[in-house]
PDB file of C-alpha atoms and ligand atoms in Angstrom:
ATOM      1  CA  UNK A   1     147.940 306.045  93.919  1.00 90.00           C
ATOM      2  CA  UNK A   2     148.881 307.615  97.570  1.00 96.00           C
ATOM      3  CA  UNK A   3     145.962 309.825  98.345  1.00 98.00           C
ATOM      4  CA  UNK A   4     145.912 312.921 101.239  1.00 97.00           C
ATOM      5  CA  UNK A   5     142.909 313.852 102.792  1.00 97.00           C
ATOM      6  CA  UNK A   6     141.329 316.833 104.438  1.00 96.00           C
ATOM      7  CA  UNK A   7     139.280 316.682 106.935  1.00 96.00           C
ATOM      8  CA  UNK A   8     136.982 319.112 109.152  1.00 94.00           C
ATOM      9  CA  UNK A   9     134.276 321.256 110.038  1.00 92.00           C
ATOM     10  CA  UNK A  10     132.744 323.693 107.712  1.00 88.00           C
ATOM     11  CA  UNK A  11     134.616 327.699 107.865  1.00 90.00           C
ATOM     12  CA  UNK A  12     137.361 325.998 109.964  1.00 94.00           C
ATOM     13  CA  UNK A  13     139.684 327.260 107.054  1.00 93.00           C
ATOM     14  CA  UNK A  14     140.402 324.387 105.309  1.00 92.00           C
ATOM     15  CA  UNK A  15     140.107 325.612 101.691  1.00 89.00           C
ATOM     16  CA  UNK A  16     142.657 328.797 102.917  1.00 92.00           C
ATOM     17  CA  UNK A  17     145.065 325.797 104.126  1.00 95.00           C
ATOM     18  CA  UNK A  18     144.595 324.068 101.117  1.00 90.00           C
ATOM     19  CA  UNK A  19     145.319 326.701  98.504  1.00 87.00           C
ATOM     20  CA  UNK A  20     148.729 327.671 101.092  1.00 93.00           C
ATOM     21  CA  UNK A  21     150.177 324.294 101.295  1.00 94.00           C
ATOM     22  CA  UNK A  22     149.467 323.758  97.551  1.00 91.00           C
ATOM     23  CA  UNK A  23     149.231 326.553  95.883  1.00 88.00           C
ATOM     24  CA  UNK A  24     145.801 325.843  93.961  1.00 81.00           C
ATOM     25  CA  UNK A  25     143.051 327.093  95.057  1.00 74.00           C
ATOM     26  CA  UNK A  26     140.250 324.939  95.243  1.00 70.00           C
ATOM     27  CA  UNK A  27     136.920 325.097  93.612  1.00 62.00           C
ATOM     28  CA  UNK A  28     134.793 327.024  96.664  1.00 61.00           C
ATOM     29  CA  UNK A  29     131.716 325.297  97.164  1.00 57.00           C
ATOM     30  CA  UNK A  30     128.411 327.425  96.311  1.00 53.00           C
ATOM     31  CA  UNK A  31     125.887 327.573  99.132  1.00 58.00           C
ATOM     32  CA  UNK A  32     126.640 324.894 102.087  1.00 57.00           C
ATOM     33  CA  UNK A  33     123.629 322.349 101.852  1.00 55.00           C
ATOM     34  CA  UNK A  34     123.251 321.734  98.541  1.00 59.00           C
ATOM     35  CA  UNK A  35     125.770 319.449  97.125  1.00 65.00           C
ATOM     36  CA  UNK A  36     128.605 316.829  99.102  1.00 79.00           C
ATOM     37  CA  UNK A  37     131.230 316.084  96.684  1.00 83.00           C
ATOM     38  CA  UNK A  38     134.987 316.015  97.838  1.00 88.00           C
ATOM     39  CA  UNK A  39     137.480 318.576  95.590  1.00 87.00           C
ATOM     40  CA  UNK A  40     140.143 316.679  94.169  1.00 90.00           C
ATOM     41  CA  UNK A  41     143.674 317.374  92.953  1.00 90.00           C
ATOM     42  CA  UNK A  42     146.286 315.024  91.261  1.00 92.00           C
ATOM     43  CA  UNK A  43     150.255 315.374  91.449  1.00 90.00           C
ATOM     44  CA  UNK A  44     151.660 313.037  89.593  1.00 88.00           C
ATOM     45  CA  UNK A  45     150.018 309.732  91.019  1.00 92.00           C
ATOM     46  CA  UNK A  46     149.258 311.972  94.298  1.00 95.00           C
ATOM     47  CA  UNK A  47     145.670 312.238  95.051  1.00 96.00           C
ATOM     48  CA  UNK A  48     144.949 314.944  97.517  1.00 95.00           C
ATOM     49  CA  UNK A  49     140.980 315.217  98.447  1.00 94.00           C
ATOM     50  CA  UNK A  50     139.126 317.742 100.643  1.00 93.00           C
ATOM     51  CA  UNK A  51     136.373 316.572 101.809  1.00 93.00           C
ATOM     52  CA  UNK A  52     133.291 318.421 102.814  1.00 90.00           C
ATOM     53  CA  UNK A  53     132.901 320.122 105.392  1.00 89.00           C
ATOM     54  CA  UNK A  54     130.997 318.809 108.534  1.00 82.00           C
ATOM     55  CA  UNK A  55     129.316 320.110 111.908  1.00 78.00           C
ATOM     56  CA  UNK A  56     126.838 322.323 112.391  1.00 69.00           C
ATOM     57  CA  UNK A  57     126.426 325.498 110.105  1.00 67.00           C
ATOM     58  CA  UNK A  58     123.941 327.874 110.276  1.00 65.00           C
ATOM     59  CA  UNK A  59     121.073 327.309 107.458  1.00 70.00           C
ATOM     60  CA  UNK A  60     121.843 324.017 107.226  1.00 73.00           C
ATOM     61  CA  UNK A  61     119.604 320.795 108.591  1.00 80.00           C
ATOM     62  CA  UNK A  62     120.671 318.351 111.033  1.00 81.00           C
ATOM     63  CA  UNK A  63     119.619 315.599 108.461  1.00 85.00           C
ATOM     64  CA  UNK A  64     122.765 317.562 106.170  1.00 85.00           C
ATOM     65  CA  UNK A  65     125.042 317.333 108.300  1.00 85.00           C
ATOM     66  CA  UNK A  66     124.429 313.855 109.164  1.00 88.00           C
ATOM     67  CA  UNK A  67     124.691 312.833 105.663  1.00 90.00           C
ATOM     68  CA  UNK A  68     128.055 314.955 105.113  1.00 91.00           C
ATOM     69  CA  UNK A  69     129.511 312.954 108.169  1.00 92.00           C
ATOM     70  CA  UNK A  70     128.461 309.731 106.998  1.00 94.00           C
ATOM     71  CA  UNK A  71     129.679 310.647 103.195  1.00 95.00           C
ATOM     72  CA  UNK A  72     133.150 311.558 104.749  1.00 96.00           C
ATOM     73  CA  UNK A  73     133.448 308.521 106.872  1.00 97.00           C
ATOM     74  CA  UNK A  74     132.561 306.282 103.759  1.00 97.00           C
ATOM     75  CA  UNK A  75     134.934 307.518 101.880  1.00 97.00           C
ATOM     76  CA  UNK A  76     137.877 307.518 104.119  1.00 98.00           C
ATOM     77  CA  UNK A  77     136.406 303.813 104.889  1.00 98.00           C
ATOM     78  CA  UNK A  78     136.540 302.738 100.958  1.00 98.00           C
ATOM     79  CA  UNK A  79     140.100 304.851 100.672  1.00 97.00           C
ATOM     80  CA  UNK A  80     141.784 303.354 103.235  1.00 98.00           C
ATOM     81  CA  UNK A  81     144.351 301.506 101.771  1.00 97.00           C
ATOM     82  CA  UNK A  82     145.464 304.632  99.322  1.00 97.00           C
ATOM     83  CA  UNK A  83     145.597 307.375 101.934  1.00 98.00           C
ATOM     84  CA  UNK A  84     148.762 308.103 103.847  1.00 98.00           C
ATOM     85  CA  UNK A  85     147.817 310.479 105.679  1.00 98.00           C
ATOM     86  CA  UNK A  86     145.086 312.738 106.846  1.00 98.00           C
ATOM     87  CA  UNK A  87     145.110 316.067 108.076  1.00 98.00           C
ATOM     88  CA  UNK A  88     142.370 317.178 110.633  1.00 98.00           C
ATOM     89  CA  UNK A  89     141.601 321.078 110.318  1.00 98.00           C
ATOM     90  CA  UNK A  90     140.515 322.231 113.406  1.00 97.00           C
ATOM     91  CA  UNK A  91     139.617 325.822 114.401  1.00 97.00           C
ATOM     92  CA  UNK A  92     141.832 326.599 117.642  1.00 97.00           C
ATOM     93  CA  UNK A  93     139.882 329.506 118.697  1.00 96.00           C
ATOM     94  CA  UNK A  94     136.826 327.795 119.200  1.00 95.00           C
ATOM     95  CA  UNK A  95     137.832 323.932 119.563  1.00 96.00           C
ATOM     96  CA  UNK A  96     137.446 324.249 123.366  1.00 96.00           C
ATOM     97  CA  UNK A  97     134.189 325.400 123.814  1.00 95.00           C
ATOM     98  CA  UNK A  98     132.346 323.551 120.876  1.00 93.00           C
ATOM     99  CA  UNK A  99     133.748 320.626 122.934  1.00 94.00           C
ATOM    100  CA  UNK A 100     132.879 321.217 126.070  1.00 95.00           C
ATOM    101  CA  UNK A 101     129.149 322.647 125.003  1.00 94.00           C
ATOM    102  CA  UNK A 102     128.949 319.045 123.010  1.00 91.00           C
ATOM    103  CA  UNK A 103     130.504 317.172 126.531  1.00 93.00           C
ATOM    104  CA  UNK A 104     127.668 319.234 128.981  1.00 95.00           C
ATOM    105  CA  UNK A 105     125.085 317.570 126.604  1.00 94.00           C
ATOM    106  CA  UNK A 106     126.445 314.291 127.190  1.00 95.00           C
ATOM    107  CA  UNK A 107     127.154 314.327 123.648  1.00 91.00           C
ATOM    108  CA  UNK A 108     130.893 312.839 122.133  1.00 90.00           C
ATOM    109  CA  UNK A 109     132.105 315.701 120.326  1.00 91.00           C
ATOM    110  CA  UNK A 110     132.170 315.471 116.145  1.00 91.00           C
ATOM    111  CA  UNK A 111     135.803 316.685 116.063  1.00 95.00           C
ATOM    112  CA  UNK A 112     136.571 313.995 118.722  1.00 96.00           C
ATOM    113  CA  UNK A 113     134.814 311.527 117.548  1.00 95.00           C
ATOM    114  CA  UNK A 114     136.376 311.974 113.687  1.00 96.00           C
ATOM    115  CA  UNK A 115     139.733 311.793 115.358  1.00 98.00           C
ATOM    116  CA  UNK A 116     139.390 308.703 116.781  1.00 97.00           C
ATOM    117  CA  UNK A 117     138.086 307.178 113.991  1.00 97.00           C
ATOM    118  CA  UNK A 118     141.163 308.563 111.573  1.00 98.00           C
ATOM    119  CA  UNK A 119     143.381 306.662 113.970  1.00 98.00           C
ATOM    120  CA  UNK A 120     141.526 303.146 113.380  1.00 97.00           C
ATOM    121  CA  UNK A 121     143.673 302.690 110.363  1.00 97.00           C
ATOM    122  CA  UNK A 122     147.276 302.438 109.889  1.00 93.00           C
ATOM    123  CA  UNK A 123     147.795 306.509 108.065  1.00 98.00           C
ATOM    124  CA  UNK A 124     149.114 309.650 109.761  1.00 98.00           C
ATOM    125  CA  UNK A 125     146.714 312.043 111.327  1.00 98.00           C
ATOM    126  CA  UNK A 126     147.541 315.146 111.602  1.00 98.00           C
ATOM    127  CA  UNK A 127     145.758 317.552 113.118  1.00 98.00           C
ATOM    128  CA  UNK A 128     146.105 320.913 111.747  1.00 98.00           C
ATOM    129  CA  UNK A 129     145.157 323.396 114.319  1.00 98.00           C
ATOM    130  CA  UNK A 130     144.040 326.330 112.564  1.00 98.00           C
ATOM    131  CA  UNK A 131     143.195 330.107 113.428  1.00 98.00           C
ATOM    132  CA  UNK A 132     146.490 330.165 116.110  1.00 98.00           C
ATOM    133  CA  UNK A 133     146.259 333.977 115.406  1.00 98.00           C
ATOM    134  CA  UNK A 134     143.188 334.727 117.169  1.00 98.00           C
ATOM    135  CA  UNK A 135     144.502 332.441 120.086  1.00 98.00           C
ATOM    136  CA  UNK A 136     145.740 334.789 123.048  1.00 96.00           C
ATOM    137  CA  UNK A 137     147.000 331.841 125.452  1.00 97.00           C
ATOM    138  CA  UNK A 138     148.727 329.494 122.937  1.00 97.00           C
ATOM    139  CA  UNK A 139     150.386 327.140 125.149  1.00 98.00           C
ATOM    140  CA  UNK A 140     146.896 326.687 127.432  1.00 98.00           C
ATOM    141  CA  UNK A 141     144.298 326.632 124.193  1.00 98.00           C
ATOM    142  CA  UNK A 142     146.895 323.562 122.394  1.00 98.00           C
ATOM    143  CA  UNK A 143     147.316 322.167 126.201  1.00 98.00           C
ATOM    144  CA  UNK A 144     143.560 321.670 125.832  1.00 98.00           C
ATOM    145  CA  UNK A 145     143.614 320.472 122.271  1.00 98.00           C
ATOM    146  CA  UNK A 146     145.582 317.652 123.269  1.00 98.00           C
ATOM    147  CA  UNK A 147     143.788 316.597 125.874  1.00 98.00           C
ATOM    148  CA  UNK A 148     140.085 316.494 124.739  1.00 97.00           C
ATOM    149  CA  UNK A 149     141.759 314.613 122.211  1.00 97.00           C
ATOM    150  CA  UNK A 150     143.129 312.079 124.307  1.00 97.00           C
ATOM    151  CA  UNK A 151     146.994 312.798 124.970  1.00 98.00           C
ATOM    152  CA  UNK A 152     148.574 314.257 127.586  1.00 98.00           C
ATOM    153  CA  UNK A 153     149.986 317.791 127.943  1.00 97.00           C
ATOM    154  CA  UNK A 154     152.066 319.562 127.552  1.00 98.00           C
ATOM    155  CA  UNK A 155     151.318 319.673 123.610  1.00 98.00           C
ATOM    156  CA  UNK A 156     154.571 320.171 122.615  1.00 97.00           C
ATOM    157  CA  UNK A 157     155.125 316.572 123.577  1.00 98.00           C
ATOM    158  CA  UNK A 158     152.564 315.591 120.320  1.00 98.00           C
ATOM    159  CA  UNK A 159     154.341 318.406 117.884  1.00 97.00           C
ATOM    160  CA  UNK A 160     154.090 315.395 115.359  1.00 97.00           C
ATOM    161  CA  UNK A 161     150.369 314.834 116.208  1.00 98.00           C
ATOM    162  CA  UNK A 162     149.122 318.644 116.568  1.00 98.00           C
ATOM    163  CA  UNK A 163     150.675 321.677 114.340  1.00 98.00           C
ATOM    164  CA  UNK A 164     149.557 325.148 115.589  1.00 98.00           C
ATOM    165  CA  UNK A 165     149.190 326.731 112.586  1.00 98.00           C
ATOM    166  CA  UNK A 166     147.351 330.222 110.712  1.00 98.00           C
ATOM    167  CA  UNK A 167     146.385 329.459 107.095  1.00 97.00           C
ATOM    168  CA  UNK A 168     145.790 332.820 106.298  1.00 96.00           C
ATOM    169  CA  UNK A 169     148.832 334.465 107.649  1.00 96.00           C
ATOM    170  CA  UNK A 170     150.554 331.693 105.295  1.00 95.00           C
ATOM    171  CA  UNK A 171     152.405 330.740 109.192  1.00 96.00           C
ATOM    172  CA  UNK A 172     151.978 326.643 107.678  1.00 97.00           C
ATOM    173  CA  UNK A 173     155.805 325.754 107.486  1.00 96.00           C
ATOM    174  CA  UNK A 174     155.818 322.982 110.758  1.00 97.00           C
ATOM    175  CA  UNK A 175     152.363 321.299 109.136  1.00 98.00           C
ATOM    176  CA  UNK A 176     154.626 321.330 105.452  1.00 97.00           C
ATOM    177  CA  UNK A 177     157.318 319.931 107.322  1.00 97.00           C
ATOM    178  CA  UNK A 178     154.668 316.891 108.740  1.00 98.00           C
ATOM    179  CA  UNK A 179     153.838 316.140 105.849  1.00 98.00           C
ATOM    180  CA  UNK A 180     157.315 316.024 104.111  1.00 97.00           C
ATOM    181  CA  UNK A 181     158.240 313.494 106.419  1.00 97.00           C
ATOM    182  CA  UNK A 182     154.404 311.581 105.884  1.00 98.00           C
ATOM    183  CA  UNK A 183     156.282 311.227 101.916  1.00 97.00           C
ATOM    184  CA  UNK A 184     159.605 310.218 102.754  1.00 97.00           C
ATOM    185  CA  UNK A 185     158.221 307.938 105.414  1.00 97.00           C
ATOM    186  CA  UNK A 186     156.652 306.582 102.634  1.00 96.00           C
ATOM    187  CA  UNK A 187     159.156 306.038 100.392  1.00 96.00           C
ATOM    188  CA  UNK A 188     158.006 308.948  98.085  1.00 95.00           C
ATOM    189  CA  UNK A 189     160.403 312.240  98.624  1.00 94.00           C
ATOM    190  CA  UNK A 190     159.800 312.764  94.639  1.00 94.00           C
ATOM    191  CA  UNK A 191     156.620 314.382  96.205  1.00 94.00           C
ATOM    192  CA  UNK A 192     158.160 316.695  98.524  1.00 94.00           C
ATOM    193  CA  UNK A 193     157.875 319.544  95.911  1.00 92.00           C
ATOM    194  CA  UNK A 194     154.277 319.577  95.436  1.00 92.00           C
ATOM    195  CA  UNK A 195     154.228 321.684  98.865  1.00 92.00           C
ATOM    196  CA  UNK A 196     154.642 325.050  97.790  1.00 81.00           C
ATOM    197  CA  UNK A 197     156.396 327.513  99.681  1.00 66.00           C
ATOM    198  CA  UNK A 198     155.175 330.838 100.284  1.00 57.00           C
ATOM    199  CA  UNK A 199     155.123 333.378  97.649  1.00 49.00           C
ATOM    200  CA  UNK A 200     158.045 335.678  98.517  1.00 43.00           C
ATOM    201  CA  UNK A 201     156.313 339.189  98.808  1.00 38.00           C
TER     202      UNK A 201
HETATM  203  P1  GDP B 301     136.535 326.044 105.085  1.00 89.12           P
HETATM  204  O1  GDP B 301     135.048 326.165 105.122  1.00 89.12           O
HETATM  205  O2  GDP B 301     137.029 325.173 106.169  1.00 89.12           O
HETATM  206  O3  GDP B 301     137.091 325.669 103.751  1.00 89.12           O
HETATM  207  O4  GDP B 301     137.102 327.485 105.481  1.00 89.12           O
HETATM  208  P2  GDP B 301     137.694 328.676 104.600  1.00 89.12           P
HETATM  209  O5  GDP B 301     139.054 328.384 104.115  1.00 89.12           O
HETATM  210  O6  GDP B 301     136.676 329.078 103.599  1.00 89.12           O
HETATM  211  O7  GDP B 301     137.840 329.790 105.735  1.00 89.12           O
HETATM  212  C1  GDP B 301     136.738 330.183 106.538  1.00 89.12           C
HETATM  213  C2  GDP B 301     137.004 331.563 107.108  1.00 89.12           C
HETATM  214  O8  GDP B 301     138.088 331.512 108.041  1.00 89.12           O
HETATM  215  C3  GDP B 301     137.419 332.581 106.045  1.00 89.12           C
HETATM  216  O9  GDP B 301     136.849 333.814 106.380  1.00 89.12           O
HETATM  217  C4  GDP B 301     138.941 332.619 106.170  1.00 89.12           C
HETATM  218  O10 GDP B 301     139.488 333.837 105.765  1.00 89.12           O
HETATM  219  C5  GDP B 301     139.112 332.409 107.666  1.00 89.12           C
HETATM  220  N1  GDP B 301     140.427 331.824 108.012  1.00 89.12           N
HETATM  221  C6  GDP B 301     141.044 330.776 107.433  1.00 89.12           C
HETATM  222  N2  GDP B 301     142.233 330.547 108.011  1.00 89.12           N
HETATM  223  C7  GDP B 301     142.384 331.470 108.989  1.00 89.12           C
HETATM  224  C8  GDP B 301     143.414 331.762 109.942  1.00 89.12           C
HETATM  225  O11 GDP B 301     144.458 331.121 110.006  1.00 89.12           O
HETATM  226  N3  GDP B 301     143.172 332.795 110.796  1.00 89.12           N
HETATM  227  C9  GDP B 301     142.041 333.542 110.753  1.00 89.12           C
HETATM  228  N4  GDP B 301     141.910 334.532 111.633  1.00 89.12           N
HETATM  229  N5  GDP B 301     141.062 333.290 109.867  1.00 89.12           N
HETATM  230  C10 GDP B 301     141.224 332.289 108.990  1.00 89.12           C
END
């Protein structure tokens, strides 16, 4: 079974991306802090999982939020040779200066550090960057993206690595286009449908 897995910080939108590229919404998670347990959905023999949401929240321990990261890295650990592919939410508006707060403290990032680790094994990562419509200077904020994460601008250069995208304005169709090819590439264009398009209006 070919499994997909999201990946990211809590209220980066990951549950709006999900229910956009899928069209199912998934189950929203009652108060953050009380339970880790990845949502699942099956398409056929498809396995697409989002996992919980990591990084800091307010109301919600340290000792959390360690646990959530180490849950999340388990699992990608013990899925390894199922998953073709992982998307990486990140929230563009705020990516930079999480970062560099994190960097000051001498600290490696959590969305750095998660990225890295994603490319250890042999998937696609793909890192979804989310929230492009509060962005005012696109082409500087994904210039930035790229580099903290260890490429070198001018993003549009890593297209295939980093997708601007806005979840909630439904503005997903590059990121559905990634992960098209992540299926054929894989031998497994009978899954192409499973991406929804957007609901004409
Ligand atoms: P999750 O915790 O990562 O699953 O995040 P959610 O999907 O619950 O979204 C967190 C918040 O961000 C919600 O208020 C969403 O409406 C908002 N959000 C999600 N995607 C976008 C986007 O593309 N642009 C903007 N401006 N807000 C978004």
């Amino acid at each position: 079974m070919p499994e997909i897995v999201f990946v990211g910080r809590s209220n980066v939108g990951k549950s709006t991306l999900f229910s956009e590229l899928f069209g199912v919404r998934v189950r929203r998670g009652k108060r953050p802090g009380t339970t880790i347990k990845p949502n699942r959905i099956t398409f056929k023999d498809l396995v697409v999982t989002d996992l919980p949401g990591f990084g800091y929240i307010a109301g919600v321990s340290r000792e959390f939020n360690e646990r959530v990261k180490d849950f999340v890295v388990r699992y990608i650990e013990e899925n390894a040779d199922r998953i073709i592919a992982a998307v990486q939410v990140i929230d563009a508006k705020s990516f930079l200066e999480i970062v560099e707060r994190w960097e000051k403290r001498g600290l490696i990032p959590v969305d750095v550090e998660m990225y890295d680790f994603l490319n250890e094994f042999g998937f696609d990562v793909l890192v979804a960057a989310n929230k492009m419509d509060k962005v005012k200077d696109r082409d500087a904020t994904l210039n930035g993206i790229v580099e903290k994460l260890g490429m070198h601008p001018p993003w549009y250069l890593w297209k295939h690595v980093v997708y601007p995208i806005s979840a909630k304005r439904g503005e997903v169709d590059n990121l559905r286009e990634g992960l098209k090819k992540v299926f054929v590439k894989n031998k497994r264009h009978d899954l192409v449908p499973v991406l929804k398009g957007r609901q004409k209006r």
